[in-house]
PDB file of C-alpha atoms in Angstrom:
ATOM      1  CA  MET M   1     126.320  62.495  72.059  1.00 62.00           C
ATOM      2  CA  GLY M   2     123.704  64.676  69.902  1.00 80.00           C
ATOM      3  CA  CYS M   3     123.519  64.094  66.317  1.00 90.00           C
ATOM      4  CA  SER M   4     126.113  67.260  65.047  1.00 92.00           C
ATOM      5  CA  ALA M   5     129.043  65.197  67.136  1.00 93.00           C
ATOM      6  CA  GLU M   6     127.873  62.029  65.722  1.00 95.00           C
ATOM      7  CA  ILE M   7     128.471  63.333  62.360  1.00 97.00           C
ATOM      8  CA  LYS M   8     131.626  65.098  63.049  1.00 96.00           C
ATOM      9  CA  GLN M   9     132.680  61.952  64.578  1.00 96.00           C
ATOM     10  CA  ALA M  10     131.679  59.748  61.556  1.00 97.00           C
ATOM     11  CA  LEU M  11     133.565  62.226  58.964  1.00 98.00           C
ATOM     12  CA  ALA M  12     136.664  62.266  61.161  1.00 97.00           C
ATOM     13  CA  VAL M  13     136.567  58.526  60.859  1.00 97.00           C
ATOM     14  CA  LEU M  14     136.627  58.814  56.858  1.00 97.00           C
ATOM     15  CA  SER M  15     139.311  61.327  57.029  1.00 97.00           C
ATOM     16  CA  ILE M  16     142.302  60.671  54.543  1.00 98.00           C
ATOM     17  CA  PRO M  17     145.690  62.318  55.366  1.00 96.00           C
ATOM     18  CA  GLU M  18     146.860  62.769  51.555  1.00 97.00           C
ATOM     19  CA  LYS M  19     143.088  64.783  51.208  1.00 97.00           C
ATOM     20  CA  ALA M  20     143.680  66.930  53.805  1.00 96.00           C
ATOM     21  CA  GLN M  21     147.127  67.868  52.369  1.00 96.00           C
ATOM     22  CA  PHE M  22     145.886  68.548  48.831  1.00 97.00           C
ATOM     23  CA  TYR M  23     142.419  70.075  49.068  1.00 97.00           C
ATOM     24  CA  PRO M  24     143.445  73.452  50.659  1.00 96.00           C
ATOM     25  CA  ARG M  25     145.883  73.869  47.612  1.00 96.00           C
ATOM     26  CA  PHE M  26     142.532  72.455  45.283  1.00 95.00           C
ATOM     27  CA  PHE M  27     140.359  74.884  46.961  1.00 96.00           C
ATOM     28  CA  LYS M  28     142.597  78.096  47.277  1.00 95.00           C
ATOM     29  CA  THR M  29     143.070  78.575  50.989  1.00 96.00           C
ATOM     30  CA  GLY M  30     146.027  80.036  50.796  1.00 94.00           C
ATOM     31  CA  LYS M  31     146.736  83.695  51.658  1.00 94.00           C
ATOM     32  CA  GLY M  32     144.897  86.037  49.762  1.00 94.00           C
ATOM     33  CA  GLU M  33     142.729  83.332  47.607  1.00 95.00           C
ATOM     34  CA  TYR M  34     139.286  83.237  47.341  1.00 95.00           C
ATOM     35  CA  GLY M  35     138.906  80.002  50.190  1.00 95.00           C
ATOM     36  CA  GLU M  36     141.253  81.884  52.483  1.00 95.00           C
ATOM     37  CA  GLY M  37     141.536  80.025  55.852  1.00 95.00           C
ATOM     38  CA  ASP M  38     139.508  77.496  55.255  1.00 97.00           C
ATOM     39  CA  ILE M  39     140.468  73.855  56.954  1.00 97.00           C
ATOM     40  CA  PHE M  40     139.981  70.727  55.568  1.00 98.00           C
ATOM     41  CA  ILE M  41     139.872  67.068  57.183  1.00 98.00           C
ATOM     42  CA  GLY M  42     140.202  64.942  53.742  1.00 98.00           C
ATOM     43  CA  VAL M  43     136.838  63.549  53.476  1.00 98.00           C
ATOM     44  CA  THR M  44     135.561  62.767  49.739  1.00 98.00           C
ATOM     45  CA  VAL M  45     132.141  63.763  48.709  1.00 98.00           C
ATOM     46  CA  PRO M  46     130.926  60.343  48.003  1.00 98.00           C
ATOM     47  CA  ASP M  47     131.989  59.395  51.796  1.00 98.00           C
ATOM     48  CA  GLN M  48     130.361  62.747  53.072  1.00 98.00           C
ATOM     49  CA  ARG M  49     126.993  61.876  50.946  1.00 98.00           C
ATOM     50  CA  LYS M  50     126.737  58.478  52.613  1.00 97.00           C
ATOM     51  CA  VAL M  51     127.175  60.252  56.257  1.00 97.00           C
ATOM     52  CA  ALA M  52     124.512  62.653  55.350  1.00 97.00           C
ATOM     53  CA  LYS M  53     122.233  60.129  53.941  1.00 97.00           C
ATOM     54  CA  GLU M  54     122.418  58.224  56.990  1.00 96.00           C
ATOM     55  CA  PHE M  55     121.967  61.217  59.513  1.00 95.00           C
ATOM     56  CA  TYR M  56     119.516  63.571  57.317  1.00 94.00           C
ATOM     57  CA  ASN M  57     116.145  62.035  59.048  1.00 93.00           C
ATOM     58  CA  ASN M  58     117.411  62.815  62.740  1.00 92.00           C
ATOM     59  CA  ILE M  59     119.350  65.637  63.016  1.00 95.00           C
ATOM     60  CA  SER M  60     117.131  68.708  63.567  1.00 95.00           C
ATOM     61  CA  LEU M  61     117.769  72.199  62.200  1.00 96.00           C
ATOM     62  CA  LYS M  62     119.269  73.503  65.323  1.00 94.00           C
ATOM     63  CA  GLU M  63     121.941  70.921  65.473  1.00 95.00           C
ATOM     64  CA  LEU M  64     122.335  71.455  61.852  1.00 97.00           C
ATOM     65  CA  SER M  65     123.384  74.833  62.685  1.00 97.00           C
ATOM     66  CA  ALA M  66     126.119  73.818  64.865  1.00 94.00           C
ATOM     67  CA  LEU M  67     127.409  71.660  61.952  1.00 97.00           C
ATOM     68  CA  LEU M  68     127.282  74.291  59.013  1.00 98.00           C
ATOM     69  CA  SER M  69     128.854  76.910  61.133  1.00 97.00           C
ATOM     70  CA  SER M  70     132.000  74.974  61.980  1.00 97.00           C
ATOM     71  CA  LYS M  71     135.335  75.830  60.754  1.00 97.00           C
ATOM     72  CA  ILE M  72     135.720  72.347  58.888  1.00 98.00           C
ATOM     73  CA  HIS M  73     134.852  72.568  55.411  1.00 98.00           C
ATOM     74  CA  GLU M  74     133.543  69.228  55.305  1.00 98.00           C
ATOM     75  CA  HIS M  75     131.184  69.587  58.205  1.00 98.00           C
ATOM     76  CA  ARG M  76     129.578  72.490  56.102  1.00 98.00           C
ATOM     77  CA  LEU M  77     129.459  70.312  52.950  1.00 98.00           C
ATOM     78  CA  THR M  78     127.881  67.364  54.600  1.00 98.00           C
ATOM     79  CA  ALA M  79     125.374  70.009  56.630  1.00 98.00           C
ATOM     80  CA  LEU M  80     124.174  71.294  53.273  1.00 98.00           C
ATOM     81  CA  LEU M  81     123.967  67.899  51.806  1.00 98.00           C
ATOM     82  CA  ILE M  82     121.707  67.255  54.739  1.00 98.00           C
ATOM     83  CA  LEU M  83     119.785  70.278  54.077  1.00 98.00           C
ATOM     84  CA  VAL M  84     119.111  69.289  50.212  1.00 98.00           C
ATOM     85  CA  MET M  85     117.793  66.119  51.268  1.00 98.00           C
ATOM     86  CA  LYS M  86     115.582  67.821  54.180  1.00 97.00           C
ATOM     87  CA  PHE M  87     114.113  69.918  51.772  1.00 97.00           C
ATOM     88  CA  GLU M  88     113.734  67.640  48.702  1.00 96.00           C
ATOM     89  CA  LYS M  89     111.802  65.191  51.317  1.00 95.00           C
ATOM     90  CA  SER M  90     109.382  68.278  52.845  1.00 93.00           C
ATOM     91  CA  LYS M  91     106.246  68.404  51.340  1.00 89.00           C
ATOM     92  CA  GLU M  92     104.600  71.115  53.265  1.00 93.00           C
ATOM     93  CA  LYS M  93     105.039  74.964  52.141  1.00 93.00           C
ATOM     94  CA  SER M  94     105.883  76.188  55.954  1.00 94.00           C
ATOM     95  CA  ARG M  95     108.790  73.308  56.396  1.00 95.00           C
ATOM     96  CA  GLN M  96     110.048  74.453  53.086  1.00 96.00           C
ATOM     97  CA  LYS M  97     109.798  78.025  54.009  1.00 96.00           C
ATOM     98  CA  GLU M  98     111.850  77.407  57.284  1.00 97.00           C
ATOM     99  CA  ILE M  99     114.370  75.491  55.439  1.00 97.00           C
ATOM    100  CA  ILE M 100     114.800  78.602  53.273  1.00 97.00           C
ATOM    101  CA  ASN M 101     115.001  80.990  56.193  1.00 97.00           C
ATOM    102  CA  PHE M 102     117.629  78.438  57.686  1.00 98.00           C
ATOM    103  CA  TYR M 103     119.564  78.776  54.619  1.00 98.00           C
ATOM    104  CA  LEU M 104     119.672  82.555  54.039  1.00 97.00           C
ATOM    105  CA  ASN M 105     120.205  82.896  57.817  1.00 98.00           C
ATOM    106  CA  HIS M 106     123.688  80.800  57.280  1.00 98.00           C
ATOM    107  CA  LEU M 107     124.934  82.577  53.923  1.00 97.00           C
ATOM    108  CA  ASP M 108     128.104  83.268  55.786  1.00 96.00           C
ATOM    109  CA  PHE M 109     129.369  79.834  56.168  1.00 98.00           C
ATOM    110  CA  ILE M 110     128.158  78.756  52.331  1.00 98.00           C
ATOM    111  CA  ASN M 111     131.570  80.557  51.370  1.00 97.00           C
ATOM    112  CA  ASN M 112     133.228  77.989  48.296  1.00 97.00           C
ATOM    113  CA  TRP M 113     132.314  77.170  45.239  1.00 97.00           C
ATOM    114  CA  ASP M 114     131.467  73.826  45.992  1.00 98.00           C
ATOM    115  CA  LEU M 115     129.187  74.659  49.186  1.00 98.00           C
ATOM    116  CA  VAL M 116     127.609  76.463  46.567  1.00 98.00           C
ATOM    117  CA  ASP M 117     126.817  74.453  43.570  1.00 97.00           C
ATOM    118  CA  THR M 118     125.754  71.632  45.742  1.00 96.00           C
ATOM    119  CA  SER M 119     123.233  73.113  47.371  1.00 97.00           C
ATOM    120  CA  CYS M 120     121.884  76.503  46.061  1.00 97.00           C
ATOM    121  CA  TYR M 121     119.884  75.207  42.911  1.00 96.00           C
ATOM    122  CA  LYS M 122     118.574  72.455  44.483  1.00 97.00           C
ATOM    123  CA  ILE M 123     116.906  74.620  47.604  1.00 97.00           C
ATOM    124  CA  LEU M 124     116.861  78.372  46.728  1.00 97.00           C
ATOM    125  CA  GLY M 125     116.693  77.629  42.903  1.00 97.00           C
ATOM    126  CA  ARG M 126     113.722  75.322  43.540  1.00 97.00           C
ATOM    127  CA  TYR M 127     112.160  77.446  46.094  1.00 97.00           C
ATOM    128  CA  CYS M 128     112.032  80.607  43.698  1.00 97.00           C
ATOM    129  CA  PHE M 129     110.993  78.650  40.832  1.00 97.00           C
ATOM    130  CA  GLU M 130     108.030  76.618  42.098  1.00 96.00           C
ATOM    131  CA  ASN M 131     106.539  79.665  44.412  1.00 95.00           C
ATOM    132  CA  GLN M 132     107.475  82.432  41.674  1.00 93.00           C
ATOM    133  CA  GLU M 133     109.476  84.438  43.938  1.00 91.00           C
ATOM    134  CA  PRO M 134     112.617  85.459  41.749  1.00 95.00           C
ATOM    135  CA  LYS M 135     113.231  88.103  44.520  1.00 96.00           C
ATOM    136  CA  LEU M 136     115.306  86.043  46.473  1.00 96.00           C
ATOM    137  CA  LEU M 137     117.548  85.292  43.804  1.00 97.00           C
ATOM    138  CA  ILE M 138     117.278  88.965  42.376  1.00 97.00           C
ATOM    139  CA  HIS M 139     118.494  90.245  45.850  1.00 97.00           C
ATOM    140  CA  LEU M 140     121.432  87.695  45.894  1.00 97.00           C
ATOM    141  CA  SER M 141     122.818  88.785  42.402  1.00 97.00           C
ATOM    142  CA  ALA M 142     122.816  92.406  43.457  1.00 96.00           C
ATOM    143  CA  SER M 143     125.226  91.772  46.164  1.00 96.00           C
ATOM    144  CA  GLU M 144     128.758  92.774  46.325  1.00 94.00           C
ATOM    145  CA  ASN M 145     129.736  89.378  48.015  1.00 97.00           C
ATOM    146  CA  MET M 146     130.852  87.159  45.074  1.00 97.00           C
ATOM    147  CA  TRP M 147     129.516  83.884  46.900  1.00 98.00           C
ATOM    148  CA  HIS M 148     126.361  85.423  47.193  1.00 98.00           C
ATOM    149  CA  LYS M 149     126.198  86.131  43.067  1.00 97.00           C
ATOM    150  CA  ARG M 150     127.448  82.973  42.361  1.00 98.00           C
ATOM    151  CA  MET M 151     124.126  81.517  44.390  1.00 98.00           C
ATOM    152  CA  ALA M 152     121.888  83.706  42.111  1.00 98.00           C
ATOM    153  CA  ILE M 153     123.397  82.678  38.703  1.00 98.00           C
ATOM    154  CA  VAL M 154     123.429  78.598  39.962  1.00 98.00           C
ATOM    155  CA  GLY M 155     120.328  78.994  41.529  1.00 98.00           C
ATOM    156  CA  THR M 156     118.841  79.487  37.836  1.00 98.00           C
ATOM    157  CA  MET M 157     119.510  75.742  37.434  1.00 97.00           C
ATOM    158  CA  TYR M 158     116.397  74.704  38.451  1.00 97.00           C
ATOM    159  CA  HIS M 159     114.786  77.465  35.815  1.00 97.00           C
ATOM    160  CA  VAL M 160     116.992  76.436  33.066  1.00 98.00           C
ATOM    161  CA  LYS M 161     116.049  72.736  33.586  1.00 96.00           C
ATOM    162  CA  LYS M 162     112.303  73.676  33.627  1.00 97.00           C
ATOM    163  CA  GLY M 163     112.867  75.764  30.370  1.00 97.00           C
ATOM    164  CA  SER M 164     113.081  78.891  32.060  1.00 97.00           C
ATOM    165  CA  PHE M 165     115.902  81.536  30.638  1.00 98.00           C
ATOM    166  CA  GLU M 166     115.095  85.066  31.470  1.00 97.00           C
ATOM    167  CA  LEU M 167     116.951  85.377  35.099  1.00 97.00           C
ATOM    168  CA  THR M 168     119.873  83.287  33.753  1.00 98.00           C
ATOM    169  CA  LYS M 169     120.159  85.956  31.004  1.00 98.00           C
ATOM    170  CA  GLU M 170     119.614  88.755  33.282  1.00 97.00           C
ATOM    171  CA  PHE M 171     122.485  87.602  35.881  1.00 97.00           C
ATOM    172  CA  ALA M 172     124.884  86.768  33.254  1.00 97.00           C
ATOM    173  CA  LEU M 173     124.762  90.081  31.959  1.00 96.00           C
ATOM    174  CA  ARG M 174     124.890  91.785  35.342  1.00 94.00           C
ATOM    175  CA  ASN M 175     127.950  89.556  36.052  1.00 93.00           C
ATOM    176  CA  LEU M 176     129.753  89.802  32.737  1.00 93.00           C
ATOM    177  CA  HIS M 177     132.668  92.442  33.868  1.00 92.00           C
ATOM    178  CA  HIS M 178     132.863  90.659  37.394  1.00 95.00           C
ATOM    179  CA  PRO M 179     136.621  90.812  38.058  1.00 94.00           C
ATOM    180  CA  HIS M 180     136.928  87.226  39.057  1.00 94.00           C
ATOM    181  CA  ASP M 181     137.248  84.179  37.029  1.00 95.00           C
ATOM    182  CA  LEU M 182     135.085  82.047  39.475  1.00 95.00           C
ATOM    183  CA  MET M 183     132.024  84.147  38.311  1.00 97.00           C
ATOM    184  CA  HIS M 184     132.763  84.037  34.666  1.00 97.00           C
ATOM    185  CA  LYS M 185     133.012  79.950  35.131  1.00 97.00           C
ATOM    186  CA  ALA M 186     129.666  80.197  36.773  1.00 97.00           C
ATOM    187  CA  ASN M 187     128.043  82.258  33.864  1.00 97.00           C
ATOM    188  CA  GLY M 188     129.697  79.972  31.253  1.00 98.00           C
ATOM    189  CA  TRP M 189     128.360  77.010  32.860  1.00 98.00           C
ATOM    190  CA  LEU M 190     124.526  78.152  33.142  1.00 98.00           C
ATOM    191  CA  LEU M 191     124.678  79.523  29.514  1.00 98.00           C
ATOM    192  CA  ARG M 192     125.775  76.148  28.506  1.00 98.00           C
ATOM    193  CA  GLU M 193     122.976  74.774  30.312  1.00 98.00           C
ATOM    194  CA  MET M 194     120.950  76.959  28.513  1.00 98.00           C
ATOM    195  CA  GLY M 195     122.135  76.089  25.395  1.00 97.00           C
ATOM    196  CA  ASN M 196     121.584  72.155  26.147  1.00 97.00           C
ATOM    197  CA  LYS M 197     117.917  72.875  26.369  1.00 97.00           C
ATOM    198  CA  ASN M 198     117.549  75.204  23.976  1.00 97.00           C
ATOM    199  CA  GLU M 199     120.462  75.767  21.682  1.00 97.00           C
ATOM    200  CA  PRO M 200     118.469  78.899  19.838  1.00 97.00           C
ATOM    201  CA  GLU M 201     118.246  80.876  22.995  1.00 97.00           C
ATOM    202  CA  LEU M 202     121.997  80.721  23.665  1.00 98.00           C
ATOM    203  CA  LEU M 203     122.968  81.486  19.940  1.00 97.00           C
ATOM    204  CA  ALA M 204     120.861  84.395  20.311  1.00 97.00           C
ATOM    205  CA  PHE M 205     122.243  85.668  23.554  1.00 97.00           C
ATOM    206  CA  LEU M 206     125.662  84.968  22.181  1.00 97.00           C
ATOM    207  CA  ASP M 207     124.908  86.694  18.779  1.00 96.00           C
ATOM    208  CA  GLN M 208     124.436  89.809  21.092  1.00 96.00           C
ATOM    209  CA  TYR M 209     126.868  89.848  23.745  1.00 96.00           C
ATOM    210  CA  TYR M 210     129.784  87.000  22.822  1.00 96.00           C
ATOM    211  CA  LYS M 211     132.262  90.019  22.032  1.00 95.00           C
ATOM    212  CA  GLU M 212     132.256  91.149  25.605  1.00 94.00           C
ATOM    213  CA  MET M 213     132.388  87.978  27.210  1.00 95.00           C
ATOM    214  CA  PRO M 214     135.526  86.894  29.000  1.00 95.00           C
ATOM    215  CA  LYS M 215     137.341  84.465  27.059  1.00 95.00           C
ATOM    216  CA  THR M 216     136.885  81.795  30.233  1.00 96.00           C
ATOM    217  CA  CYS M 217     132.607  82.668  30.031  1.00 97.00           C
ATOM    218  CA  LEU M 218     132.791  82.170  26.211  1.00 97.00           C
ATOM    219  CA  ARG M 219     134.721  78.872  26.255  1.00 97.00           C
ATOM    220  CA  TYR M 220     132.310  77.082  28.963  1.00 97.00           C
ATOM    221  CA  ALA M 221     129.096  78.794  27.224  1.00 98.00           C
ATOM    222  CA  ILE M 222     130.139  77.585  23.876  1.00 97.00           C
ATOM    223  CA  GLU M 223     131.731  74.209  24.925  1.00 97.00           C
ATOM    224  CA  LYS M 224     128.920  71.776  23.521  1.00 96.00           C
ATOM    225  CA  LEU M 225     128.330  73.667  20.018  1.00 96.00           C
ATOM    226  CA  ASP M 226     129.609  72.426  16.614  1.00 95.00           C
ATOM    227  CA  GLU M 227     133.259  72.877  16.340  1.00 95.00           C
ATOM    228  CA  ASN M 228     132.936  75.081  13.441  1.00 95.00           C
ATOM    229  CA  LEU M 229     130.479  77.392  15.266  1.00 95.00           C
ATOM    230  CA  ARG M 230     132.591  77.288  18.479  1.00 95.00           C
ATOM    231  CA  GLN M 231     135.562  78.540  15.998  1.00 95.00           C
ATOM    232  CA  ASP M 232     133.618  81.574  14.693  1.00 94.00           C
ATOM    233  CA  TYR M 233     132.703  82.408  18.280  1.00 95.00           C
ATOM    234  CA  LEU M 234     135.991  82.145  19.457  1.00 94.00           C
ATOM    235  CA  LYS M 235     137.844  83.736  16.270  1.00 91.00           C
ATOM    236  CA  GLY M 236     135.361  86.595  16.319  1.00 90.00           C
ATOM    237  CA  ARG M 237     133.965  85.854  13.168  1.00 88.00           C
ATOM    238  CA  ILE M 238     130.184  86.215  14.095  1.00 86.00           C
TER     239      ILE M 238
END
């Protein structure tokens, strides 16, 4: 039995029927919803992390491809958790580049917000920052695919943690009038993280654009601000 099959078997053992019923509703898998058609077997994220930790060192990228290409959501998330571990442990640039190419070649399977958020900034974001290659994220941000756009903005989390904010602001502006609430949440989340790192940067951005922001984006962005200041933004008093 190959590693991929062993991981699938390990996850099947950890399946919880109640979770398998709940997750499809939580991740919006109904007709016309953003996760339409996704399949869950009901494994919690902590359990998936344990499986990933057990197997990440032994599974090849070829076998990991079979896991990441699965129709089952937990298979794909576990594959991405493994890929993050492989990337974080890799010291050679050539190996990191191989993992980046693998990630980019499997974008079609990174197709829900948890899959994106778990993996993109720790792999793509870090690679782009450390190698001063913003083009990868810029290209994704220009895509019409919502998951690609989310990868781009969430991918800048690594930049924000390092005190670099320009890409985050650029992508937030690009997504300002996106039709989907998931993008507004991502925008607001990253702007909030920017504010946690450097509040004057956030306030300068808000002062210029907050009246154009969807309410969801604004609420996320100002969540950690002083309550009086939050109310000023919410009520348009600035």
